[in-house]
Short mmCIF file of C-alpha atoms and ligand atoms in Angstrom, two decimals:
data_model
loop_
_atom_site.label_atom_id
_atom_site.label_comp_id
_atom_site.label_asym_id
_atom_site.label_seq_id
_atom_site.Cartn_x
_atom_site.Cartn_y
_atom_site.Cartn_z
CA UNK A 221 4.37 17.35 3.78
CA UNK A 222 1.87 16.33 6.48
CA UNK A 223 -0.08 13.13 5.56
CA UNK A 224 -1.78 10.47 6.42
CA UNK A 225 -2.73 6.77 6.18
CA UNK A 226 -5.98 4.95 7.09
CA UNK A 227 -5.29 1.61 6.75
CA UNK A 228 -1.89 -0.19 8.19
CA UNK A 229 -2.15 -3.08 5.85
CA UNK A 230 0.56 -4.61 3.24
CA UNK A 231 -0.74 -1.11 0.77
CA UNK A 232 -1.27 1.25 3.72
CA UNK A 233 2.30 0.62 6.10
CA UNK A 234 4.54 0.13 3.12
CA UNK A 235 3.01 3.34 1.50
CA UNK A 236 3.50 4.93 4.94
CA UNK A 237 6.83 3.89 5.71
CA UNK A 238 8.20 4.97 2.60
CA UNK A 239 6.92 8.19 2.18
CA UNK A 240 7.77 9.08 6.09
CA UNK A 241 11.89 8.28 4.60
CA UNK A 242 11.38 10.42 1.96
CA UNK A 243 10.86 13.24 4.81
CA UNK A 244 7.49 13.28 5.25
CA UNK A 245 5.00 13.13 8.24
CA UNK A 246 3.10 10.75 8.19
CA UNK A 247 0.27 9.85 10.63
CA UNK A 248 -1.04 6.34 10.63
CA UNK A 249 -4.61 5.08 11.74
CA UNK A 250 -5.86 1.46 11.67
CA UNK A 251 -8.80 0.78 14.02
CA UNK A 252 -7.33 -2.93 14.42
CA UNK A 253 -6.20 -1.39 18.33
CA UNK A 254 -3.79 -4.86 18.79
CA UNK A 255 -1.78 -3.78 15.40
CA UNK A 256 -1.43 -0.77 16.34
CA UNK A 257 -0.01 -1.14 19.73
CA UNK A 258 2.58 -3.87 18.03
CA UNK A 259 3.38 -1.38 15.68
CA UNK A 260 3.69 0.81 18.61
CA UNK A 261 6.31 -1.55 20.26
CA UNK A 262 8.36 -1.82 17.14
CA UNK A 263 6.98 -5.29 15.84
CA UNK A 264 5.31 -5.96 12.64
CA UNK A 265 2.22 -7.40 11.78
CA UNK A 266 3.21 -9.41 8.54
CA UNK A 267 6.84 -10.18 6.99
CA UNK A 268 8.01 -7.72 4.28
CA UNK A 269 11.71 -7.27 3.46
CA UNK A 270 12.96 -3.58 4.41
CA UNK A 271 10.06 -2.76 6.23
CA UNK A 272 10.95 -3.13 9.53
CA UNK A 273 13.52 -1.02 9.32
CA UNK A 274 11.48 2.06 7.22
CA UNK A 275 9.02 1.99 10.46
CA UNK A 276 11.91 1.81 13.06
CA UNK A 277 13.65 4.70 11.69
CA UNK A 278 10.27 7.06 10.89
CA UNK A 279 9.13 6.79 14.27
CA UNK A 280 12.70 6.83 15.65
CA UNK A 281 13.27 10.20 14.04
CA UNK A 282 9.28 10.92 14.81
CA UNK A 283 8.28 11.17 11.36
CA UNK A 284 5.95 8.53 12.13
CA UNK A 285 3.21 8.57 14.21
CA UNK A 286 0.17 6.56 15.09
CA UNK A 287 -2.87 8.50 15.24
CA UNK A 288 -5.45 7.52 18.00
CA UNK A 289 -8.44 8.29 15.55
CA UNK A 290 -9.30 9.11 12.03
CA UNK A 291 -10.25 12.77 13.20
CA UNK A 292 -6.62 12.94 14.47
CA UNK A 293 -5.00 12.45 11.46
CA UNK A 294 -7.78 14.71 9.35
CA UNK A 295 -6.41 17.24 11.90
CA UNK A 296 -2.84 17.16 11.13
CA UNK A 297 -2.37 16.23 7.17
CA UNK A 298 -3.43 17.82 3.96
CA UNK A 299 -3.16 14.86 2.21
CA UNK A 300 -5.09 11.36 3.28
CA UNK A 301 -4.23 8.03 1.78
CA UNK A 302 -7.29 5.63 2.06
CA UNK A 303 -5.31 2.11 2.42
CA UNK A 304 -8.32 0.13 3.63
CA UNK A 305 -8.91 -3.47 2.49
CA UNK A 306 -11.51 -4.33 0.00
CA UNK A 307 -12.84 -7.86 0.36
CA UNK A 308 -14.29 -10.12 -2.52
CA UNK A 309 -17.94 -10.64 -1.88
CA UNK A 310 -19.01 -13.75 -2.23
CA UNK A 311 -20.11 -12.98 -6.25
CA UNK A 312 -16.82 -11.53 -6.81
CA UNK A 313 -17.69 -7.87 -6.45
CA UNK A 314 -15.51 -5.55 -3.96
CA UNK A 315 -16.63 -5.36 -0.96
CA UNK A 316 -16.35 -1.41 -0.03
CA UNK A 317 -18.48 -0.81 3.00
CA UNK A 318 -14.89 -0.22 4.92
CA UNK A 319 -14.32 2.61 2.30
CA UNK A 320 -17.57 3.93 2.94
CA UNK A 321 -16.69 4.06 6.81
CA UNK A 322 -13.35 5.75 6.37
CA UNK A 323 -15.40 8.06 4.41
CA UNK A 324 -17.89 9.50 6.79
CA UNK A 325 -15.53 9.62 9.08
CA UNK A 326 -12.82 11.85 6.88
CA UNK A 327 -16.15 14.15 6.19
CA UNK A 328 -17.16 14.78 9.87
CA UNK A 329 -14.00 16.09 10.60
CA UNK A 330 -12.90 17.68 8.12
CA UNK A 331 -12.53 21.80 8.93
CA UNK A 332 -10.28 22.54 6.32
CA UNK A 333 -9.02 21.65 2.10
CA UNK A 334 -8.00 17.98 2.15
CA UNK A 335 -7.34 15.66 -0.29
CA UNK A 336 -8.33 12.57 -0.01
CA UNK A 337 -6.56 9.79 -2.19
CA UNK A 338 -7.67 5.81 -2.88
CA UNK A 339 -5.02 4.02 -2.87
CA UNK A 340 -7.09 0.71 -2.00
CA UNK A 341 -7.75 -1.55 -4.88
CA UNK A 342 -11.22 0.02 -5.88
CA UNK A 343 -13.85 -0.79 -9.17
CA UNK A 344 -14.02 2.24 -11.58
CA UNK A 345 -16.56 5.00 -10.21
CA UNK A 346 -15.63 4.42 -6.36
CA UNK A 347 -14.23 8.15 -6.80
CA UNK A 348 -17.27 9.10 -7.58
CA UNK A 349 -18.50 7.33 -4.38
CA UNK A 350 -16.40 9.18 -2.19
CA UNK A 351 -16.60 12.22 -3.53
CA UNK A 352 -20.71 12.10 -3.04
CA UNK A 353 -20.61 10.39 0.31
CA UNK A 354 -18.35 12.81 1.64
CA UNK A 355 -20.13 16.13 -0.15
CA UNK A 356 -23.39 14.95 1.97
CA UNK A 357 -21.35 14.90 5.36
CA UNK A 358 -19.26 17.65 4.81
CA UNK A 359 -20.07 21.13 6.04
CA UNK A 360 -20.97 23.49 3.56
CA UNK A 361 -18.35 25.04 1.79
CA UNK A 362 -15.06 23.49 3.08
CA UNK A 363 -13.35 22.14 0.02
CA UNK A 364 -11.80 19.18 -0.75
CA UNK A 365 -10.30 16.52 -3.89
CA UNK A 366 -10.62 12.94 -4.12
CA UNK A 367 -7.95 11.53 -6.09
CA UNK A 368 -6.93 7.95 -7.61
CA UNK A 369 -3.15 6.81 -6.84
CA UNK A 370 -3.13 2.79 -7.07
CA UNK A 371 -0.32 0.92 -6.12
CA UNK A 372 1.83 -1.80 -8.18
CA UNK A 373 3.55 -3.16 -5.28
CA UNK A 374 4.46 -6.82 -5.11
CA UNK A 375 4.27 -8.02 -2.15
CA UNK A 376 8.01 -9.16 -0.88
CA UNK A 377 9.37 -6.61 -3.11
CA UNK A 378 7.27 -3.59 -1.89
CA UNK A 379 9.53 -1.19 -0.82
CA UNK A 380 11.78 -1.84 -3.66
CA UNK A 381 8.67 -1.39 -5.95
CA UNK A 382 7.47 1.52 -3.90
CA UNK A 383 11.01 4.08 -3.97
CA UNK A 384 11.51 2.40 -7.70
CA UNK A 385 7.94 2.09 -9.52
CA UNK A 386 7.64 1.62 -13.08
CA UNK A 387 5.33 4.34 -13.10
CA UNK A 388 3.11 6.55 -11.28
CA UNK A 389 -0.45 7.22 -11.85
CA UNK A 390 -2.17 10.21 -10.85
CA UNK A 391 -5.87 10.15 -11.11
CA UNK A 392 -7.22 13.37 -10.34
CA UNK A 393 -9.86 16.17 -11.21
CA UNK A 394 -8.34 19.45 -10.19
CA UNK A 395 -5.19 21.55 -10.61
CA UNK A 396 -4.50 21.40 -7.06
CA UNK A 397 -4.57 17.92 -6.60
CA UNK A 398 -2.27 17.71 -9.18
CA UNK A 399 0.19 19.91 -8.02
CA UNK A 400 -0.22 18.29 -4.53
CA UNK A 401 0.50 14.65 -5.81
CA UNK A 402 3.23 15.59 -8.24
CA UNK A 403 5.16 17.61 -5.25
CA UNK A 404 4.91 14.73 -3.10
CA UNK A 405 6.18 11.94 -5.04
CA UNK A 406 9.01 14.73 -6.58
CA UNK A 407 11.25 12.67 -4.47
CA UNK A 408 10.90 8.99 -6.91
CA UNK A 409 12.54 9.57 -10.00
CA UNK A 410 9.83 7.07 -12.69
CA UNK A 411 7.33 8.24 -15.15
CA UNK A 412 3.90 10.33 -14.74
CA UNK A 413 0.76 9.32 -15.70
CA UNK A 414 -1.69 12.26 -15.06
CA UNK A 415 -5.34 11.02 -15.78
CA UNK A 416 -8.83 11.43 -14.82
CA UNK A 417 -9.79 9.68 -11.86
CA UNK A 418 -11.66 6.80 -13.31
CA UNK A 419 -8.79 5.90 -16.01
CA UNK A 420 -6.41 5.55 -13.20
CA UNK A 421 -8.79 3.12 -11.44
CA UNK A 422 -9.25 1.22 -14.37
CA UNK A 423 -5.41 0.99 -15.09
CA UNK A 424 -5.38 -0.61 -11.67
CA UNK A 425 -7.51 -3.33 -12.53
CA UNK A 426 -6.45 -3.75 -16.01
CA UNK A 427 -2.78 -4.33 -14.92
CA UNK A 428 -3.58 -6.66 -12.78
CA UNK A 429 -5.80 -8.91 -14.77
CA UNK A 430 -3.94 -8.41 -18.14
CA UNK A 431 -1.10 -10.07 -16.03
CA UNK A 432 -3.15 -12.76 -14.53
CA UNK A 433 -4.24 -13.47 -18.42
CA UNK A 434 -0.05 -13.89 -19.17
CA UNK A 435 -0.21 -16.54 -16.50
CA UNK A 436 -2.94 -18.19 -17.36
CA UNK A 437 -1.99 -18.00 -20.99
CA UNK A 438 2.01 -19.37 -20.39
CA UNK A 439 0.10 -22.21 -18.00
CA UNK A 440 -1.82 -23.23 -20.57
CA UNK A 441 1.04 -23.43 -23.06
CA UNK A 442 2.78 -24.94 -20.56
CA UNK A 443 0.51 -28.28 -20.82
CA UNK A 444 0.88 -28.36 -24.35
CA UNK A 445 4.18 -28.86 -23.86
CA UNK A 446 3.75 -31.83 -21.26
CA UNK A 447 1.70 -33.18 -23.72
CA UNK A 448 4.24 -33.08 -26.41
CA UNK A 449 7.49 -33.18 -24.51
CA UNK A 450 8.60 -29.72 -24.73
CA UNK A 451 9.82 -27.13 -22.52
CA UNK A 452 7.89 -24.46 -21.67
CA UNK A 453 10.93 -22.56 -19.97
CA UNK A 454 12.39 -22.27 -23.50
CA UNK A 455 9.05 -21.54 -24.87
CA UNK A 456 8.90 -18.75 -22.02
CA UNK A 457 12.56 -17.24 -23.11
CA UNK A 458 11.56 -17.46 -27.26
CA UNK A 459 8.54 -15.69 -26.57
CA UNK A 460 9.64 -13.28 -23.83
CA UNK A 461 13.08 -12.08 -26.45
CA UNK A 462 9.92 -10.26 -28.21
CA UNK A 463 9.97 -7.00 -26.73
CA UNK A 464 5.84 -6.58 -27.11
CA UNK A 465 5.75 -9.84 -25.20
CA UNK A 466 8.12 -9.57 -22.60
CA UNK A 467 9.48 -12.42 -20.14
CA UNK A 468 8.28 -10.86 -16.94
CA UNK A 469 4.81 -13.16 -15.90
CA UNK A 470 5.63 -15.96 -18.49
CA UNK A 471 7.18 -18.29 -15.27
CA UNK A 472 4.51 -21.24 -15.63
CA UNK A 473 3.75 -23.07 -12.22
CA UNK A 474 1.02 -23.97 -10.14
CA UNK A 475 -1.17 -20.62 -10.86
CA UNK A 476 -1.26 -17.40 -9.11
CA UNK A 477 -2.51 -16.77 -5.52
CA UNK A 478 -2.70 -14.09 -2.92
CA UNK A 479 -4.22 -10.91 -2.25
CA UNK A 480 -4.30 -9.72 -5.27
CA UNK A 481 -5.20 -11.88 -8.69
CA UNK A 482 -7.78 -13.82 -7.70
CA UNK A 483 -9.64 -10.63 -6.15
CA UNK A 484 -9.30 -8.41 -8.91
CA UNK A 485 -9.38 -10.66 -11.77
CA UNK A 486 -13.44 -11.54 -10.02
CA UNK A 487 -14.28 -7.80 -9.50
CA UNK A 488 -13.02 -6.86 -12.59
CA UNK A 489 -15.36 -9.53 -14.28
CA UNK A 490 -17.63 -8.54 -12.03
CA UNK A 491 -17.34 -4.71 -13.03
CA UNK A 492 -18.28 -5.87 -16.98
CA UNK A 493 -21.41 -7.59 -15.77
CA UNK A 494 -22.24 -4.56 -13.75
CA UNK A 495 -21.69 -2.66 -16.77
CA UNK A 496 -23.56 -4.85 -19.17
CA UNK A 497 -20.73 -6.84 -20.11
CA UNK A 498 -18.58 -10.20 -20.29
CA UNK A 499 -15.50 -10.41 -19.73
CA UNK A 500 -14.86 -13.78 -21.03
CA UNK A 501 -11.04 -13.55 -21.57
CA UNK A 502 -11.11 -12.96 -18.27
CA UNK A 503 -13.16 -15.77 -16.39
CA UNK A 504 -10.76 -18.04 -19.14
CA UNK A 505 -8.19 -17.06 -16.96
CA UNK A 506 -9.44 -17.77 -13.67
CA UNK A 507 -11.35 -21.20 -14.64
CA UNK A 508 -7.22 -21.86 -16.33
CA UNK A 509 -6.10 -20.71 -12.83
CA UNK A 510 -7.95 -22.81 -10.92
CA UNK A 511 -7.95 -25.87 -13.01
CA UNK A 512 -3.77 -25.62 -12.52
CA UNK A 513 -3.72 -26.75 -8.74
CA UNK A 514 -6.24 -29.52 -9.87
CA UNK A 515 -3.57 -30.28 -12.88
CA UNK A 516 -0.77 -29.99 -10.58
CA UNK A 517 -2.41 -32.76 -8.35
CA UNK A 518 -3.17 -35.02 -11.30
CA UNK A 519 0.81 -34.72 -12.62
CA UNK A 520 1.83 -36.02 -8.82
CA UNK A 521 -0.43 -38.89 -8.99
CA UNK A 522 0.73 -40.03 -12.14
CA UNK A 523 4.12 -39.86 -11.24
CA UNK A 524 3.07 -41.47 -7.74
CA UNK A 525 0.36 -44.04 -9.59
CA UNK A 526 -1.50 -43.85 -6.43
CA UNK A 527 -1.44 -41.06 -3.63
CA UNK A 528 -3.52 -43.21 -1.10
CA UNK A 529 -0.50 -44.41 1.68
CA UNK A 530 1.89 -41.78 -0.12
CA UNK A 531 4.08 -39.62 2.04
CA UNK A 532 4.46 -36.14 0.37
CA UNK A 533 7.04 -33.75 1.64
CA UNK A 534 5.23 -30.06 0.46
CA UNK A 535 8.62 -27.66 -0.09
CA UNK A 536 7.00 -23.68 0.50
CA UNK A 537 3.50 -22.95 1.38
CA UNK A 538 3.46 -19.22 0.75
CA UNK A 539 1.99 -17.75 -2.33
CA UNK A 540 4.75 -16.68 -3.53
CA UNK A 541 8.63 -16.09 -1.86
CA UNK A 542 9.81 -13.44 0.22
CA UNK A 543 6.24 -13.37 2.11
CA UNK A 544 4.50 -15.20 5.01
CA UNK A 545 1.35 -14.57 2.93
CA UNK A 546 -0.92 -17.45 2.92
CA UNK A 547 -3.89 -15.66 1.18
CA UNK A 548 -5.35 -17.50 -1.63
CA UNK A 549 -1.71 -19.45 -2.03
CA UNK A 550 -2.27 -22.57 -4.13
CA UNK A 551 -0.29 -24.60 -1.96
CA UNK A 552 -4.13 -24.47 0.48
CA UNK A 553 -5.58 -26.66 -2.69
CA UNK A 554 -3.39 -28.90 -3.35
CA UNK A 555 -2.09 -30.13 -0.16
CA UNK A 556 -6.12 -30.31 0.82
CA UNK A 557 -6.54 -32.51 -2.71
CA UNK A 558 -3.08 -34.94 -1.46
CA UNK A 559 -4.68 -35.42 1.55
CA UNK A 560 -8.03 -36.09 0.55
CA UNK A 561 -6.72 -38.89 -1.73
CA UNK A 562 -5.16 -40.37 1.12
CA UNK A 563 -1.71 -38.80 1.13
CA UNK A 564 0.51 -38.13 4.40
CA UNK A 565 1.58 -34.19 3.98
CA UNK A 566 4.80 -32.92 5.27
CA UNK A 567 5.61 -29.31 4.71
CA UNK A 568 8.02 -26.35 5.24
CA UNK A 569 8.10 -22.71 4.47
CA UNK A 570 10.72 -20.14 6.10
CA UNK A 571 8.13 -17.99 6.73
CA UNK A 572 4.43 -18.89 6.21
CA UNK A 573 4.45 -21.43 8.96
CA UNK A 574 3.88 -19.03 11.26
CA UNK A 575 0.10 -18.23 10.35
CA UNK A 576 -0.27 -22.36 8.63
CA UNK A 577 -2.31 -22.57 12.03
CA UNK A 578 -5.39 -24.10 10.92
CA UNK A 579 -5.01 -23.41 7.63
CA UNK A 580 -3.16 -26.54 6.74
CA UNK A 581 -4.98 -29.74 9.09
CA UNK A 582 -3.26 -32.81 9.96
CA UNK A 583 -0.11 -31.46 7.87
CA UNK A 584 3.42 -32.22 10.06
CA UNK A 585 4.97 -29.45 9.90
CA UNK A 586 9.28 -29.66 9.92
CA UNK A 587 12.19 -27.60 11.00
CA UNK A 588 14.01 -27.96 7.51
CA UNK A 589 14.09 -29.23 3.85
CA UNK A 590 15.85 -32.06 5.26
CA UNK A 591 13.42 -33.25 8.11
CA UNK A 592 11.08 -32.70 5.78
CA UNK A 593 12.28 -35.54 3.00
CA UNK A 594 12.40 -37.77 5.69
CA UNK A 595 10.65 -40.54 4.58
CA UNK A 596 9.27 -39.13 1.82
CA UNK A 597 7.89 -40.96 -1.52
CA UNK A 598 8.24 -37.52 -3.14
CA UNK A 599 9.04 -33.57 -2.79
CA UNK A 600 7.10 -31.26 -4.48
CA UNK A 601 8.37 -27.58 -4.50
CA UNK A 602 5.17 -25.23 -4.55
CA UNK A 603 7.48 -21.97 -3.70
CA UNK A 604 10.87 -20.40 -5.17
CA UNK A 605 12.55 -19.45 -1.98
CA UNK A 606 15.65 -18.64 -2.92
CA UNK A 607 17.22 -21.33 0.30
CA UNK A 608 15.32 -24.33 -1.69
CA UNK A 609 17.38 -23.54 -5.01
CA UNK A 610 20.70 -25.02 -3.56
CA UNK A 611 20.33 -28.10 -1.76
CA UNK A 612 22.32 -30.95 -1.03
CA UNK A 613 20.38 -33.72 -3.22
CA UNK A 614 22.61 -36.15 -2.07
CA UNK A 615 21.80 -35.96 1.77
CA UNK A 616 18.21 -35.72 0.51
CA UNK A 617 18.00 -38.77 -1.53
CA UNK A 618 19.43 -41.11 1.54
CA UNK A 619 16.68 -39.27 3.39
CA UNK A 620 13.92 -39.99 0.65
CA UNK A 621 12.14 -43.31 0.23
CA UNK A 622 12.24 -42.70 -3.05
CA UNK A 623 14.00 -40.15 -5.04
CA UNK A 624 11.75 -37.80 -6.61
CA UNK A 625 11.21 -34.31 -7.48
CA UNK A 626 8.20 -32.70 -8.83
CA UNK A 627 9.20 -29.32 -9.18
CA UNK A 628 5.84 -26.74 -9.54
CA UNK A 629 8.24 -23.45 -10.11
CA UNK A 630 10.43 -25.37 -12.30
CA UNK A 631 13.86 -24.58 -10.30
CA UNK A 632 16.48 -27.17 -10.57
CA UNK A 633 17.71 -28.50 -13.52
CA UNK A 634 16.24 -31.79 -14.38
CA UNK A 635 19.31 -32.98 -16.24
CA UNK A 636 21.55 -32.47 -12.91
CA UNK A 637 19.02 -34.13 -10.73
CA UNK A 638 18.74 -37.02 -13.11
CA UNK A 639 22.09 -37.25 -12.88
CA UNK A 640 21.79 -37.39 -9.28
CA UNK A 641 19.59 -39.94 -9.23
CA UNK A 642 16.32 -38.25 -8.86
CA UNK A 643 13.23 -38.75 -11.00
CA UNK A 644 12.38 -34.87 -12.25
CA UNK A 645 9.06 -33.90 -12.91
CA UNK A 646 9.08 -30.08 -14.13
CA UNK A 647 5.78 -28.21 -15.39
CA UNK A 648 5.69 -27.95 -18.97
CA UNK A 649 8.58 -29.87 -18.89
CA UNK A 650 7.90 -33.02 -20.69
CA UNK A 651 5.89 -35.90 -19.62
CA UNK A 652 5.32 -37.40 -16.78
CA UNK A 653 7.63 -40.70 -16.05
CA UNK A 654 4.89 -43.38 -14.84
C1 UGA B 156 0.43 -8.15 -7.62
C2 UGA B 156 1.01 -7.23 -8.71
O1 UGA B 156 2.17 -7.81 -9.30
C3 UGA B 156 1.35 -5.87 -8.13
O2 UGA B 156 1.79 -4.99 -9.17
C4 UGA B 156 0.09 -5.28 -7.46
O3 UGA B 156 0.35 -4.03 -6.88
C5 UGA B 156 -0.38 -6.24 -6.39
O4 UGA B 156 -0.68 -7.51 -7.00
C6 UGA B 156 -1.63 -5.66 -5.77
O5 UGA B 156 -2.64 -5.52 -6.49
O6 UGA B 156 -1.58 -5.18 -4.63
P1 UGA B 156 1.50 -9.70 -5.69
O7 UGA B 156 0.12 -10.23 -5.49
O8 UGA B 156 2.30 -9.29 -4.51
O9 UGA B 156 1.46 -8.40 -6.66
O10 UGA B 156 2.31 -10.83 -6.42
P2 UGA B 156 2.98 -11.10 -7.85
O11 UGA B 156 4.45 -11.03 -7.74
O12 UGA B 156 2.35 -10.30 -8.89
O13 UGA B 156 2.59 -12.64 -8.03
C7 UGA B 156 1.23 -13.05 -8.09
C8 UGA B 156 1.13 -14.53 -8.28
O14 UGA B 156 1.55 -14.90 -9.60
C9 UGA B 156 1.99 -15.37 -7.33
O15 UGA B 156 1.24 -16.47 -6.88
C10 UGA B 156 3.17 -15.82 -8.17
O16 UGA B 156 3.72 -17.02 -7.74
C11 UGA B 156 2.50 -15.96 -9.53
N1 UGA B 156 3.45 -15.83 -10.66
C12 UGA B 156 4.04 -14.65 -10.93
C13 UGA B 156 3.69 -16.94 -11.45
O17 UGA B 156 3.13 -18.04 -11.24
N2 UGA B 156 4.55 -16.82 -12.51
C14 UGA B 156 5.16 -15.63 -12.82
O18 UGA B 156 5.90 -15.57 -13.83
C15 UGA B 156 4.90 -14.52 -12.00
#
């Protein structure tokens, strides 16, 4: 089939990428000129495992192409993925003016049926939106769908999640755009959901925030258990055995970040007000969410007693592993709260540090783990990467000023680093050792 993408962001080039291997053509637009000529040259504007080589081998085998304007790509597909980003405003609410834009510009040139498909995170009734916006531009009588198709990609896992998705949901409105959608994701072997456009907006939005809630929820839980010297890991895996509960999302840590939670959870509070109501479940969440870097901070300096003169090697910056994704990450927070209490910061992330740029002020950033200890009165691991699970503890703790650990993913295993000679401070893990 002949599609197309507007939009070459995480959503928009992973979406892309993977359809053009499942032997489609796909045209891409992005009116970012500088990503496009990268992507042009083979490079890739953010890190994503798999990626590189999905792009390399569409436009290698000229499945992929870059189209020079939105009118281009109207031209060429029948089917046209909206992938553009949609901001927080600064109340919370989505931000869809670059929607809009794609919008008038699909309608202008469209000549012929297309179907137009948001696959952007949008609030409920933005299908509605297009489809009016687009009837006033569009000359009379040339038909055309608008359909709903979120995404559940995680970023670092996104191709993965993309060719193997839990499910797929179809929002649509007419037989034909049915049909359309169904024959083009034939290919990915996961359940159907066939809705009405607004349900599958709404699923969108749920998912997301009914996960940020399990986070927030197993965070909260997991202070409890600081408080009373239990461990919320084992709380995690007797919950999570229940099959309604489920152990995916009960990891407690240092709160979510990125792209994603933090947007969605405030438009989709945002949505209720709109609506005429309150999602307070919801704000819960993201007060919890928030109130976890601050907590974080609070368990260093009482393991620390003071941070002022402290030297505090920061292990991952990222919001998460297997991205250089800085967006929203809590590790912004906290290492701005160290240093404002008068803590040294040194940090390193295999990845991230190539955009920390600004982002992270009068932070030394190292080479290694290693370089990074040096020195240190503490590490505190704020990301999973895999490469900081297996370290050598003893090279570390000659490096150290003083041996300790304060792990915010809760990693190692506090009795071997005990062992080691390591003070271990988990989350939800028991108290704090003063
Ligand atoms: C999230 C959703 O998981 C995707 O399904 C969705 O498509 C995507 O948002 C989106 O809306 O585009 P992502 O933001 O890439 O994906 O990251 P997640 O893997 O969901 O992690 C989000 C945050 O929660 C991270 O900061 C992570 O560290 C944190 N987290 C996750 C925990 O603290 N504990 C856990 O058990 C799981």
């Amino acid at each position: 089939m002949d599609i197309s993408i507007i939009g070459t962001g995480h959503v928009g080039l992973v979406t892309g990428a993977c359809f053009a291997d499942l032997g489609n053509r796909v045209m891409m637009v992005d009116d970012d000129r500088r990503k496009i000529a990268l992507l042009k040259r083979g490079g890739m504007p953010f890190y994503e495992p798999g990626l590189e080589e999905l792009v390399r081998r569409g436009v290698a085998q000229r499945r992929i192409r870059f189209a020079a304007s939105i009118k281009d790509a109207v031209d060429h597909s029948l089917i046209i993925f909206i992938c553009v980003g949609t901001p927080a405003r600064p109340n919370g609410e989505a931000d869809l003016s670059a929607v809009e834009r794609v919008c008038h510009a699909i309608a202008k040139s469209l000549r012929a049926y297309r179907l137009l498909v948001e696959k952007s995170t949008v609030p409920v009734e933005t299908g509605e939106w297009i489809t009016r916006t687009c009837q006033l531009t569009i000359r009379r009588g040339v038909p055309f769908d608008v359909a709903s198709n979120p995404e559940f990609l995680r970023e670092g896992q996104a191709v993965q999640d993309f060719l193997h998705p839990d499910r797929i949901v179809l929002g649509v409105e007419s037989t034909r755009a049915k049909s359309l959608l169904l024959e083009l994701y034939k290919p990915i072997k996961s359940p159907v959901i066939v809705t009405d456009v607004k349900s599958a907006e709404l699923i969108k939005h749920a998912s997301n925030s009914f996960l940020a809630v399990k986070l927030s929820f197993i965070n909260t839980v997991a202070r409890l258990c600081e408080q009373v010297g239990a461990d919320v890991v084992k709380v995690a895996e007797g919950m999570g055995l229940d099959r309604r509960i489920g152990r995916a999302f009960l990891d407690a840590g240092v709160g979510y970040g990125g792209s994603c939670f933090p947007k969605d959870v405030a438009a989709f509070i945002r949505i209720a007000e709109k609506l005429g109501g309150d999602f307070q479940l919801l704000k819960a969440a993201a007060r919890v969410n928030d109130e976890q870097r601050r907590h974080f901070v609070t368990r260093v300096r009482e393991t620390l007693w003071n941070l002022n003169h402290k030297t505090i090697g920061v292990l991952g910056l990222a919001f998460k592993p297997d991205t250089d994704d800085l967006r929203e990450a809590p590790s912004i927070d906290i290492v701005r709260m160290f240093q404002e209490e008068g803590a040294q910061v040194r940090a390193f992330d295999p990845k991230a540090m190539a955009h920390a740029d600004g982002v992270f002020p009068g932070v030394a950033f190292c080479k290694d783990v290693y370089e990074t200890a040096r020195g240190a009165d503490c590490l505190v691991l704020l990301t999973e990467w895999n490469e900081f699970k297996e370290l050598d503890f003893a090279r570390l703790k000659k490096l150290m000023r003083h041996p300790t650990v304060i792990d915010g993913r809760n990693v190692y295993d506090p009795g071997a680093l005990r062992r080691l000679g390591f003070r271990y401070v988990g989350t939800g893990r028991g108290h704090a050792p003063h």
